[in-house]
Coordinates of N, CA and C in Angstrom, one line a residue:
X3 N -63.1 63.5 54.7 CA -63.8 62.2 54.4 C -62.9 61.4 53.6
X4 N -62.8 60.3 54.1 CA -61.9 59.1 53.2 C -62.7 58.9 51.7
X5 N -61.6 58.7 50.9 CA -61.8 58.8 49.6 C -61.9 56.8 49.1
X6 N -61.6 56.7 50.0 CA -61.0 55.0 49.2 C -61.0 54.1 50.8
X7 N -61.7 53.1 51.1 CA -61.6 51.6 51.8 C -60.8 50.6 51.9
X8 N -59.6 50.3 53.0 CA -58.9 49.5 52.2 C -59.3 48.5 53.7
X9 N -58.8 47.1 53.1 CA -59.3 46.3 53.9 C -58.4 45.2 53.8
X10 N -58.1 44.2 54.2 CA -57.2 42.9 54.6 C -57.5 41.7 55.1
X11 N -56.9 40.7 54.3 CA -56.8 39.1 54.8 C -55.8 39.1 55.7
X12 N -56.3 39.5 57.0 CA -55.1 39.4 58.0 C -54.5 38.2 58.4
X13 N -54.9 37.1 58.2 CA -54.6 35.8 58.4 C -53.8 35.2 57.3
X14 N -53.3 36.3 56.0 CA -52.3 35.8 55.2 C -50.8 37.1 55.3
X15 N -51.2 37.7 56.3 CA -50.5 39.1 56.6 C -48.7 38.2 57.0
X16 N -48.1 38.9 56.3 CA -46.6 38.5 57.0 C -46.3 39.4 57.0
X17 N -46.8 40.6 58.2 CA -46.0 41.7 58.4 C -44.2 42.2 57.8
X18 N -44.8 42.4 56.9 CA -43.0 43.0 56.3 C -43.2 44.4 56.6
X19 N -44.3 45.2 56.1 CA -44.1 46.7 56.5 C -44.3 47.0 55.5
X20 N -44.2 46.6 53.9 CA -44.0 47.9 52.8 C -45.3 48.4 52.5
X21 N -46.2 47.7 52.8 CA -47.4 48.7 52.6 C -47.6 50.2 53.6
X22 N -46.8 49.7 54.9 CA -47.3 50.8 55.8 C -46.2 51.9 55.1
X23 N -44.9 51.4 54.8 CA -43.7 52.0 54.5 C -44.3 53.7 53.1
X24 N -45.2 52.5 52.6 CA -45.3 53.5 50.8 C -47.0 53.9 51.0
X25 N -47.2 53.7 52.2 CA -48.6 54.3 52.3 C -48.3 56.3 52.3
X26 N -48.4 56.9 51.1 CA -48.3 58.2 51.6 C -49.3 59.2 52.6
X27 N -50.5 58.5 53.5 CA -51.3 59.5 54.0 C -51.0 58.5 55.6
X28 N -49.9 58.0 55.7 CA -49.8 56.9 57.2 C -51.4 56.2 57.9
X29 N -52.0 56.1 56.6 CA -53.0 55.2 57.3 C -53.2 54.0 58.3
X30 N -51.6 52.9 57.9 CA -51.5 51.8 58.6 C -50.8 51.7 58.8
X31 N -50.9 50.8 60.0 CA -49.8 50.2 60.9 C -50.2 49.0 61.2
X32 N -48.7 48.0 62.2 CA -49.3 47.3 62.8 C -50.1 46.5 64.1
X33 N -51.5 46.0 64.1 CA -52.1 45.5 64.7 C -51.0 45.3 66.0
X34 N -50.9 45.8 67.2 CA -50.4 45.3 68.4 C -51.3 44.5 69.3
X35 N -52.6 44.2 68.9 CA -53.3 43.3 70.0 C -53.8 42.4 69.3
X36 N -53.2 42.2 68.1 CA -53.5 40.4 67.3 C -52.3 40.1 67.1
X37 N -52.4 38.6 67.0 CA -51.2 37.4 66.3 C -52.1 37.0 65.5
X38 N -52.0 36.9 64.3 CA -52.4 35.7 62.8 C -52.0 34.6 63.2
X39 N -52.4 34.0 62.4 CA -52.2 32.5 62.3 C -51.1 31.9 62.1
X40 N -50.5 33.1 61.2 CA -49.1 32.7 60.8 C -47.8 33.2 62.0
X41 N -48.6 33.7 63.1 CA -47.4 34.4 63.7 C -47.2 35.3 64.3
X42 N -47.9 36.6 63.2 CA -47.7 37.9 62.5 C -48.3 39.2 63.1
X43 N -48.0 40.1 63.6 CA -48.9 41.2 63.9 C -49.7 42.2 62.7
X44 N -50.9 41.3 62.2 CA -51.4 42.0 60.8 C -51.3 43.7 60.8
X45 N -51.4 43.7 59.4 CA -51.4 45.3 59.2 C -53.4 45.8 59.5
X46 N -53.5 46.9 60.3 CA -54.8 47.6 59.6 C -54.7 48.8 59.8
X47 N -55.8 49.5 59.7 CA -55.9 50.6 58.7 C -56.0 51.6 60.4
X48 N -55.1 52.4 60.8 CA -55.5 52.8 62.1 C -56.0 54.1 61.6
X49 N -55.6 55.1 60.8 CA -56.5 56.3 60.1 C -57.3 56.1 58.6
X50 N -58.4 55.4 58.7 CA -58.8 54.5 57.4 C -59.7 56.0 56.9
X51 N -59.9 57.3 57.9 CA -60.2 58.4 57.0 C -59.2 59.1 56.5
X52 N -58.3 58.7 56.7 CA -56.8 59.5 55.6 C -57.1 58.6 54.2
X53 N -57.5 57.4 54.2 CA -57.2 56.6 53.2 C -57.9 57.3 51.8
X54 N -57.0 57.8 50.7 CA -57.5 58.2 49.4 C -57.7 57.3 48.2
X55 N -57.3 56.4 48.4 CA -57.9 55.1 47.5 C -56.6 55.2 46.8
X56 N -55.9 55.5 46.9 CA -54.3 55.4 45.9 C -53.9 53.9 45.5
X57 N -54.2 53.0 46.5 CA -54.0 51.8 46.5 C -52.5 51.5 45.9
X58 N -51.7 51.8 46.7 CA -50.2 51.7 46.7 C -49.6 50.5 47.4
X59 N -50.5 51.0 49.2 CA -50.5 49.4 49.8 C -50.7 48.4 49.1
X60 N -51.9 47.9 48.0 CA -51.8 47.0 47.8 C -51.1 46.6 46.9
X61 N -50.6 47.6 45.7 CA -49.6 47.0 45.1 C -48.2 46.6 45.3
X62 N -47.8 47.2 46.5 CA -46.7 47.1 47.1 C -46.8 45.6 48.3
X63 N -47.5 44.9 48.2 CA -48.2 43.9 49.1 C -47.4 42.5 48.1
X64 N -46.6 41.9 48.8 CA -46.2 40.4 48.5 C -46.8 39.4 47.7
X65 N -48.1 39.7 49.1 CA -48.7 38.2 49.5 C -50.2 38.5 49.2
X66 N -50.8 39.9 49.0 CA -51.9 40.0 48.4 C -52.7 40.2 48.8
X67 N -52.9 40.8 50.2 CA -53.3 40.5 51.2 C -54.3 42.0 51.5
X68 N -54.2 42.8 50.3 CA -54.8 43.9 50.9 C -55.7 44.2 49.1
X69 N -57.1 44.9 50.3 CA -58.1 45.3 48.7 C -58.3 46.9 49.1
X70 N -58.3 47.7 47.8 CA -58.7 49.1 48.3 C -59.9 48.9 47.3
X71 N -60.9 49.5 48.0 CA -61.9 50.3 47.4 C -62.3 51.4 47.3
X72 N -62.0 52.2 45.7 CA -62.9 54.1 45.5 C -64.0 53.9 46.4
X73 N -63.9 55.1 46.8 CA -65.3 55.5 47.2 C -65.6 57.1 46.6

């Protein structure tokens, strides 16, 4: 059972990667069947039950674009 929620402003996503990069349980990747607004193939959460709330993605996040929530 996932420990932690992470979620995203995918419409401010500038796919760089380092969230998926320093994610240590490979929760995310990126979105192959959207374009943002900006362009961008957003990041989401493809195993959001691996997610342990470490919230690394989002400090490793640019642009800000990502919220973890404990559960």
């Amino acid at each position: 059972m996932a420990k932690g929620r992470v979620s995203f402003f995918n419409d401010s996503c500038k796919a760089c990667g380092l969230c998926i990069h320093f994610c240590p349980k490979d929760v995310l990747d990126f979105d192959e069947d959207t374009i943002n607004p900006l362009g961008f193939r957003p990041v989401i959460a493809v195993k959001p039950e691996a997610c342990t709330g470490c919230a690394i993605c989002a400090l490793m996040c640019p642009d800000l674009v990502i919220e973890v929530e404990k559960g």
